[in-house]
mmCIF file of C-alpha atoms in Angstrom:
data_model
loop_
_atom_site.group_PDB
_atom_site.id
_atom_site.type_symbol
_atom_site.label_atom_id
_atom_site.label_comp_id
_atom_site.label_asym_id
_atom_site.label_seq_id
_atom_site.Cartn_x
_atom_site.Cartn_y
_atom_site.Cartn_z
ATOM 1 C CA MET A 10 0.000 0.000 0.000
ATOM 2 C CA MET A 11 2.821 2.410 0.825
ATOM 3 C CA ASP A 12 4.475 1.792 -2.548
ATOM 4 C CA LYS A 13 1.250 2.969 -4.237
ATOM 5 C CA MET A 14 0.716 6.056 -2.078
ATOM 6 C CA ILE A 15 2.508 9.111 -3.423
ATOM 7 C CA LEU A 16 0.380 11.950 -2.036
ATOM 8 C CA GLY A 17 2.203 13.591 0.856
ATOM 9 C CA ARG A 18 5.518 11.832 0.279
ATOM 10 C CA TYR A 19 8.819 13.593 -0.332
ATOM 11 C CA ILE A 20 11.680 12.060 -2.294
ATOM 12 C CA PRO A 21 15.016 13.841 -1.643
ATOM 13 C CA GLY A 22 16.878 14.796 -4.790
ATOM 14 C CA ASN A 23 19.076 17.378 -6.464
ATOM 15 C CA SER A 24 17.151 18.046 -9.680
ATOM 16 C CA TRP A 25 16.362 21.570 -10.837
ATOM 17 C CA LEU A 26 12.747 21.032 -9.763
ATOM 18 C CA HIS A 27 13.857 20.161 -6.224
ATOM 19 C CA ARG A 28 15.763 23.454 -6.084
ATOM 20 C CA ILE A 29 12.831 25.582 -7.284
ATOM 21 C CA ASP A 30 11.431 27.961 -4.673
ATOM 22 C CA PRO A 31 8.349 26.389 -3.022
ATOM 23 C CA ARG A 32 6.377 29.598 -3.637
ATOM 24 C CA ALA A 33 6.976 29.216 -7.369
ATOM 25 C CA LYS A 34 6.010 25.530 -7.318
ATOM 26 C CA ILE A 35 2.797 26.107 -5.368
ATOM 27 C CA THR A 36 1.826 28.996 -7.653
ATOM 28 C CA ALA A 37 2.652 26.918 -10.735
ATOM 29 C CA VAL A 38 0.505 23.995 -9.567
ATOM 30 C CA MET A 39 -2.460 26.257 -8.798
ATOM 31 C CA ALA A 40 -2.111 27.938 -12.195
ATOM 32 C CA PHE A 41 -1.811 24.578 -13.962
ATOM 33 C CA ILE A 42 -5.016 23.303 -12.338
ATOM 34 C CA ALA A 43 -6.776 26.412 -13.655
ATOM 35 C CA ILE A 44 -5.445 26.251 -17.218
ATOM 36 C CA VAL A 45 -5.998 22.500 -17.590
ATOM 37 C CA PHE A 46 -9.641 23.336 -18.308
ATOM 38 C CA LEU A 47 -8.582 25.392 -21.323
ATOM 39 C CA ALA A 48 -7.723 22.197 -23.189
ATOM 40 C CA ASN A 49 -10.657 20.997 -25.280
ATOM 41 C CA ASN A 50 -9.102 18.986 -28.128
ATOM 42 C CA TRP A 51 -6.481 16.308 -28.566
ATOM 43 C CA LEU A 52 -3.766 18.741 -29.673
ATOM 44 C CA THR A 53 -4.070 20.858 -26.523
ATOM 45 C CA TYR A 54 -4.101 17.762 -24.301
ATOM 46 C CA ALA A 55 -1.026 16.416 -26.105
ATOM 47 C CA LEU A 56 0.720 19.736 -25.416
ATOM 48 C CA MET A 57 -0.134 19.573 -21.707
ATOM 49 C CA PHE A 58 0.988 15.951 -21.436
ATOM 50 C CA ALA A 59 4.290 16.878 -23.090
ATOM 51 C CA TYR A 60 4.755 19.696 -20.549
ATOM 52 C CA VAL A 61 3.985 17.448 -17.558
ATOM 53 C CA LEU A 62 6.124 14.618 -18.955
ATOM 54 C CA TYR A 63 9.092 16.968 -19.255
ATOM 55 C CA LEU A 64 8.689 18.023 -15.591
ATOM 56 C CA VAL A 65 8.356 14.423 -14.421
ATOM 57 C CA LEU A 66 11.400 13.202 -16.329
ATOM 58 C CA THR A 67 13.622 16.123 -15.326
ATOM 59 C CA SER A 68 12.582 15.775 -11.667
ATOM 60 C CA LYS A 69 14.458 12.435 -11.657
ATOM 61 C CA VAL A 70 11.560 10.774 -9.820
ATOM 62 C CA PRO A 71 10.930 7.258 -11.229
ATOM 63 C CA PHE A 72 8.034 7.378 -13.683
ATOM 64 C CA LEU A 73 6.655 4.041 -12.441
ATOM 65 C CA PHE A 74 6.210 5.688 -9.071
ATOM 66 C CA PHE A 75 3.595 8.002 -10.634
ATOM 67 C CA ILE A 76 1.859 5.105 -12.399
ATOM 68 C CA LYS A 77 1.539 3.215 -9.117
ATOM 69 C CA GLY A 78 0.233 6.371 -7.500
ATOM 70 C CA LEU A 79 -2.807 6.326 -9.790
ATOM 71 C CA GLN A 80 -3.903 2.906 -8.540
ATOM 72 C CA PRO A 81 -5.482 4.026 -5.201
ATOM 73 C CA ILE A 82 -7.903 6.338 -7.067
ATOM 74 C CA PHE A 83 -8.403 4.077 -10.084
ATOM 75 C CA TRP A 84 -12.038 3.353 -9.189
ATOM 76 C CA LEU A 85 -12.851 7.057 -8.809
ATOM 77 C CA ILE A 86 -11.420 7.726 -12.271
ATOM 78 C CA LEU A 87 -13.267 4.723 -13.716
ATOM 79 C CA ILE A 88 -16.648 5.769 -12.251
ATOM 80 C CA THR A 89 -16.203 9.312 -13.567
ATOM 81 C CA LEU A 90 -15.264 7.927 -16.973
ATOM 82 C CA LEU A 91 -18.335 5.652 -17.104
ATOM 83 C CA LEU A 92 -20.677 8.480 -16.066
ATOM 84 C CA GLN A 93 -19.365 10.608 -18.912
ATOM 85 C CA VAL A 94 -19.598 7.760 -21.431
ATOM 86 C CA PHE A 95 -23.142 6.611 -20.596
ATOM 87 C CA PHE A 96 -24.875 9.866 -19.693
ATOM 88 C CA THR A 97 -23.450 12.343 -22.230
ATOM 89 C CA LYS A 98 -25.817 12.799 -25.132
ATOM 90 C CA GLY A 99 -24.729 13.971 -28.565
ATOM 91 C CA GLY A 100 -22.830 12.789 -31.572
ATOM 92 C CA THR A 101 -23.279 9.422 -33.249
ATOM 93 C CA VAL A 102 -24.912 6.655 -31.194
ATOM 94 C CA LEU A 103 -22.559 3.662 -31.142
ATOM 95 C CA VAL A 104 -24.375 1.411 -28.652
ATOM 96 C CA ASP A 105 -28.037 1.753 -27.646
ATOM 97 C CA LEU A 106 -28.983 0.037 -24.358
ATOM 98 C CA GLY A 107 -32.319 1.734 -23.877
ATOM 99 C CA LEU A 108 -31.862 4.250 -21.085
ATOM 100 C CA LEU A 109 -28.098 4.119 -21.554
ATOM 101 C CA GLN A 110 -26.394 5.088 -24.763
ATOM 102 C CA ILE A 111 -22.765 5.211 -25.786
ATOM 103 C CA THR A 112 -22.130 8.066 -28.185
ATOM 104 C CA THR A 113 -19.046 9.489 -29.838
ATOM 105 C CA LEU A 114 -19.406 12.673 -27.769
ATOM 106 C CA GLY A 115 -19.650 10.612 -24.567
ATOM 107 C CA LEU A 116 -16.478 8.697 -25.406
ATOM 108 C CA ALA A 117 -14.658 11.931 -26.242
ATOM 109 C CA ASN A 118 -15.773 13.623 -22.994
ATOM 110 C CA GLY A 119 -14.833 10.532 -20.964
ATOM 111 C CA ALA A 120 -11.365 10.403 -22.490
ATOM 112 C CA MET A 121 -10.805 14.109 -21.875
ATOM 113 C CA MET A 122 -12.015 13.823 -18.279
ATOM 114 C CA PHE A 123 -9.558 10.957 -17.776
ATOM 115 C CA CYS A 124 -6.757 13.125 -19.175
ATOM 116 C CA ARG A 125 -7.645 15.949 -16.788
ATOM 117 C CA PHE A 126 -7.541 13.596 -13.810
ATOM 118 C CA VAL A 127 -4.123 12.249 -14.782
ATOM 119 C CA LEU A 128 -2.652 15.699 -15.466
ATOM 120 C CA ILE A 129 -3.863 17.199 -12.183
ATOM 121 C CA ILE A 130 -2.765 14.177 -10.146
ATOM 122 C CA PHE A 131 0.696 14.165 -11.722
ATOM 123 C CA MET A 132 1.233 17.883 -11.076
ATOM 124 C CA THR A 133 -0.043 17.922 -7.494
ATOM 125 C CA THR A 134 1.924 14.843 -6.483
ATOM 126 C CA LEU A 135 5.017 16.215 -8.226
ATOM 127 C CA LEU A 136 4.758 19.179 -5.850
ATOM 128 C CA THR A 137 4.901 17.015 -2.718
ATOM 129 C CA LEU A 138 7.474 14.605 -4.172
ATOM 130 C CA THR A 139 9.972 17.410 -4.839
ATOM 131 C CA THR A 140 9.188 19.714 -1.892
ATOM 132 C CA SER A 141 10.025 18.906 1.715
ATOM 133 C CA PRO A 142 7.328 19.510 4.366
ATOM 134 C CA ILE A 143 9.338 22.408 5.846
ATOM 135 C CA GLU A 144 9.681 24.127 2.463
ATOM 136 C CA LEU A 145 6.003 23.519 1.740
ATOM 137 C CA THR A 146 5.038 25.157 5.045
ATOM 138 C CA ASP A 147 7.289 28.171 4.418
ATOM 139 C CA GLY A 148 6.002 28.574 0.872
ATOM 140 C CA LEU A 149 2.342 28.420 1.900
ATOM 141 C CA GLU A 150 2.955 30.891 4.694
ATOM 142 C CA LYS A 151 4.623 33.379 2.343
ATOM 143 C CA ILE A 152 1.831 33.085 -0.231
ATOM 144 C CA LEU A 153 -0.875 33.537 2.432
ATOM 145 C CA ALA A 154 0.999 36.396 4.158
ATOM 146 C CA PRO A 155 -1.371 39.143 2.849
ATOM 147 C CA PHE A 156 -4.231 37.527 4.788
ATOM 148 C CA ARG A 157 -2.548 38.591 8.036
ATOM 149 C CA LEU A 158 -4.197 41.971 7.444
ATOM 150 C CA VAL A 159 -7.553 40.355 8.253
ATOM 151 C CA HIS A 160 -6.049 38.599 11.303
ATOM 152 C CA LEU A 161 -5.939 35.164 9.706
ATOM 153 C CA PRO A 162 -3.485 32.829 11.547
ATOM 154 C CA VAL A 163 -1.392 32.256 8.427
ATOM 155 C CA HIS A 164 1.499 30.417 10.078
ATOM 156 C CA GLU A 165 -0.742 28.012 11.969
ATOM 157 C CA LEU A 166 -2.883 27.365 8.872
ATOM 158 C CA ALA A 167 0.178 26.615 6.708
ATOM 159 C CA LEU A 168 1.557 24.329 9.409
ATOM 160 C CA MET A 169 -1.738 22.430 9.639
ATOM 161 C CA LEU A 170 -1.858 21.887 5.870
ATOM 162 C CA SER A 171 1.745 20.700 5.801
ATOM 163 C CA ILE A 172 1.259 18.291 8.716
ATOM 164 C CA SER A 173 -1.917 16.939 7.105
ATOM 165 C CA LEU A 174 -0.040 16.128 3.892
ATOM 166 C CA ARG A 175 2.858 14.655 5.815
ATOM 167 C CA PHE A 176 0.659 12.323 7.863
ATOM 168 C CA ILE A 177 -1.211 10.830 4.897
ATOM 169 C CA PRO A 178 1.519 8.203 4.216
ATOM 170 C CA THR A 179 1.886 7.588 7.960
ATOM 171 C CA LEU A 180 -1.830 6.866 8.368
ATOM 172 C CA MET A 181 -1.799 4.642 5.279
ATOM 173 C CA ASP A 182 1.060 2.665 6.777
ATOM 174 C CA GLU A 183 -0.850 2.382 10.059
ATOM 175 C CA THR A 184 -3.954 1.218 8.167
ATOM 176 C CA GLU A 185 -1.964 -1.512 6.452
ATOM 177 C CA LYS A 186 -0.559 -2.763 9.781
ATOM 178 C CA ILE A 187 -4.017 -2.843 11.393
ATOM 179 C CA LEU A 188 -5.453 -4.572 8.324
ATOM 180 C CA LYS A 189 -2.865 -7.345 8.510
ATOM 181 C CA ALA A 190 -3.376 -7.721 12.257
ATOM 182 C CA GLN A 191 -7.166 -8.048 11.839
ATOM 183 C CA LYS A 192 -6.750 -10.567 9.021
ATOM 184 C CA ALA A 193 -4.436 -12.604 11.250
ATOM 185 C CA ARG A 194 -7.279 -12.689 13.802
ATOM 186 C CA GLY A 195 -9.696 -14.087 11.220
ATOM 187 C CA VAL A 196 -11.518 -10.923 10.109
ATOM 188 C CA GLU A 197 -12.626 -11.149 6.464
ATOM 189 C CA PHE A 198 -12.691 -7.911 4.456
ATOM 190 C CA THR A 199 -13.083 -9.280 0.925
ATOM 191 C CA SER A 200 -15.542 -12.167 1.252
ATOM 192 C CA GLY A 201 -19.081 -12.724 2.487
ATOM 193 C CA LYS A 202 -22.143 -10.505 2.290
ATOM 194 C CA TRP A 203 -21.856 -6.754 1.853
ATOM 195 C CA SER A 204 -23.390 -6.212 5.304
ATOM 196 C CA ASP A 205 -20.706 -8.444 6.819
ATOM 197 C CA ARG A 206 -17.964 -6.565 4.948
ATOM 198 C CA ILE A 207 -19.252 -3.231 6.235
ATOM 199 C CA LYS A 208 -19.340 -4.557 9.790
ATOM 200 C CA ALA A 209 -15.764 -5.828 9.355
ATOM 201 C CA ILE A 210 -14.600 -2.248 8.718
ATOM 202 C CA ILE A 211 -15.423 -1.252 12.320
ATOM 203 C CA PRO A 212 -12.500 -3.258 13.818
ATOM 204 C CA LEU A 213 -10.322 -1.387 11.304
ATOM 205 C CA LEU A 214 -11.617 2.156 11.910
ATOM 206 C CA VAL A 215 -11.651 2.124 15.711
ATOM 207 C CA PRO A 216 -7.941 1.368 16.250
ATOM 208 C CA LEU A 217 -7.063 3.673 13.319
ATOM 209 C CA PHE A 218 -8.840 6.635 14.935
ATOM 210 C CA ILE A 219 -7.275 5.840 18.307
ATOM 211 C CA SER A 220 -3.830 5.684 16.705
ATOM 212 C CA ALA A 221 -4.404 8.971 14.822
ATOM 213 C CA PHE A 222 -5.441 10.831 17.983
ATOM 214 C CA LYS A 223 -2.494 9.320 19.867
ATOM 215 C CA ARG A 224 -0.077 10.506 17.172
ATOM 216 C CA ALA A 225 -1.647 13.977 17.230
ATOM 217 C CA GLU A 226 -1.264 14.139 21.021
ATOM 218 C CA ASP A 227 2.372 12.994 20.841
ATOM 219 C CA LEU A 228 3.095 15.614 18.163
ATOM 220 C CA ALA A 229 1.500 18.373 20.253
ATOM 221 C CA ILE A 230 3.532 17.369 23.325
ATOM 222 C CA ALA A 231 6.749 17.260 21.258
ATOM 223 C CA MET A 232 6.076 20.735 19.802
ATOM 224 C CA GLU A 233 5.397 22.171 23.265
ATOM 225 C CA ALA A 234 8.549 20.533 24.646
ATOM 226 C CA ARG A 235 10.558 22.279 21.919
ATOM 227 C CA GLY A 236 9.095 25.674 22.791
ATOM 228 C CA TYR A 237 6.665 26.089 19.918
ATOM 229 C CA ARG A 238 4.277 28.952 20.599
ATOM 230 C CA GLY A 239 2.929 29.787 17.142
ATOM 231 C CA GLY A 240 4.318 31.949 14.382
ATOM 232 C CA LYS A 241 4.600 35.250 16.233
ATOM 233 C CA GLY A 242 8.220 36.316 16.647
ATOM 234 C CA ARG A 243 9.646 33.190 15.025
ATOM 235 C CA THR A 244 12.793 33.336 12.891
ATOM 236 C CA ARG A 245 13.865 30.899 10.159
ATOM 237 C CA PHE A 246 17.017 28.891 9.730
ATOM 238 C CA ARG A 247 16.401 28.484 5.990
ATOM 239 C CA LEU A 248 15.480 31.602 4.024
ATOM 240 C CA LEU A 249 13.605 31.389 0.740
ATOM 241 C CA ARG A 250 15.385 32.964 -2.230
ATOM 242 C CA TRP A 251 13.693 33.693 -5.536
ATOM 243 C CA ARG A 252 15.920 32.814 -8.513
ATOM 244 C CA PHE A 253 15.724 33.191 -12.275
ATOM 245 C CA ALA A 254 14.673 29.530 -12.626
ATOM 246 C CA ASP A 255 11.604 30.263 -10.482
ATOM 247 C CA THR A 256 10.579 33.108 -12.780
ATOM 248 C CA LEU A 257 11.264 30.915 -15.807
ATOM 249 C CA LEU A 258 8.877 28.239 -14.484
ATOM 250 C CA LEU A 259 6.042 30.758 -14.202
ATOM 251 C CA ILE A 260 6.856 32.209 -17.626
ATOM 252 C CA SER A 261 6.601 28.709 -19.113
ATOM 253 C CA LEU A 262 3.053 28.447 -17.739
ATOM 254 C CA VAL A 263 2.143 31.803 -19.276
ATOM 255 C CA VAL A 264 3.480 30.558 -22.629
ATOM 256 C CA LEU A 265 1.557 27.298 -22.184
ATOM 257 C CA SER A 266 -1.646 29.239 -21.501
ATOM 258 C CA GLY A 267 -1.141 31.298 -24.648
ATOM 259 C CA LEU A 268 -0.623 28.179 -26.745
ATOM 260 C CA LEU A 269 -3.752 26.570 -25.293
ATOM 261 C CA PHE A 270 -5.822 29.653 -26.164
ATOM 262 C CA TRP A 271 -4.390 29.603 -29.686
ATOM 263 C CA LEU A 272 -4.945 25.869 -30.254
ATOM 264 C CA ARG A 273 -8.404 25.632 -28.672
ATOM 265 C CA SER A 274 -11.251 24.469 -30.885
#
């Protein structure tokens, strides 16, 4: 399970993408999620896949790691794809099943929705794979700094988001351990009636919640023992520095947006 989970994990490296300022990476990911909806034909999607593929390959993160990362949400992607295929009307009817019809427009929309899922997942996970939790926290705090004017606890909010991402792999690992322990005690999760399977989840959820609250309590005690009192008056050991490569990354997204506008149907 841990080999398939990529959200929230960080892989140390020395690629140019690892050295990019976290503020630039966070801004680039948010901008990419917005412009991905500009693509509406196969040429624009091919352009976006080429852009993402270049980032993935130059990040020096194994490509198979991204492929495995799609497996935990495979069913979500499949359900979305089927809804688009069967319930989108228009175009030539290829298969008529009465209430359900498969049309050329439905297939096209389903394929494009699949492409959007893959592109967004690759970009968001690339952010966490190449950015350490500390850098991610500092970057989020800097980006949200203007909200201090309305008395928003920016530092605490950025820290909460970073810790949440960091603990996703930890909780998945804990879930796997509990799952194996329950199976060793004779609990069946994959056989029997659906009602029995749902009831079998309870012995999995209860210890998982207890473990999560225990980890949260231990983390709070550790932070208090180290003198953490919030963001007010805190200094930083590592200072963020904006470089030309950071500007170049954002410029590349502006160029990509212009090309998508030009190539749109």
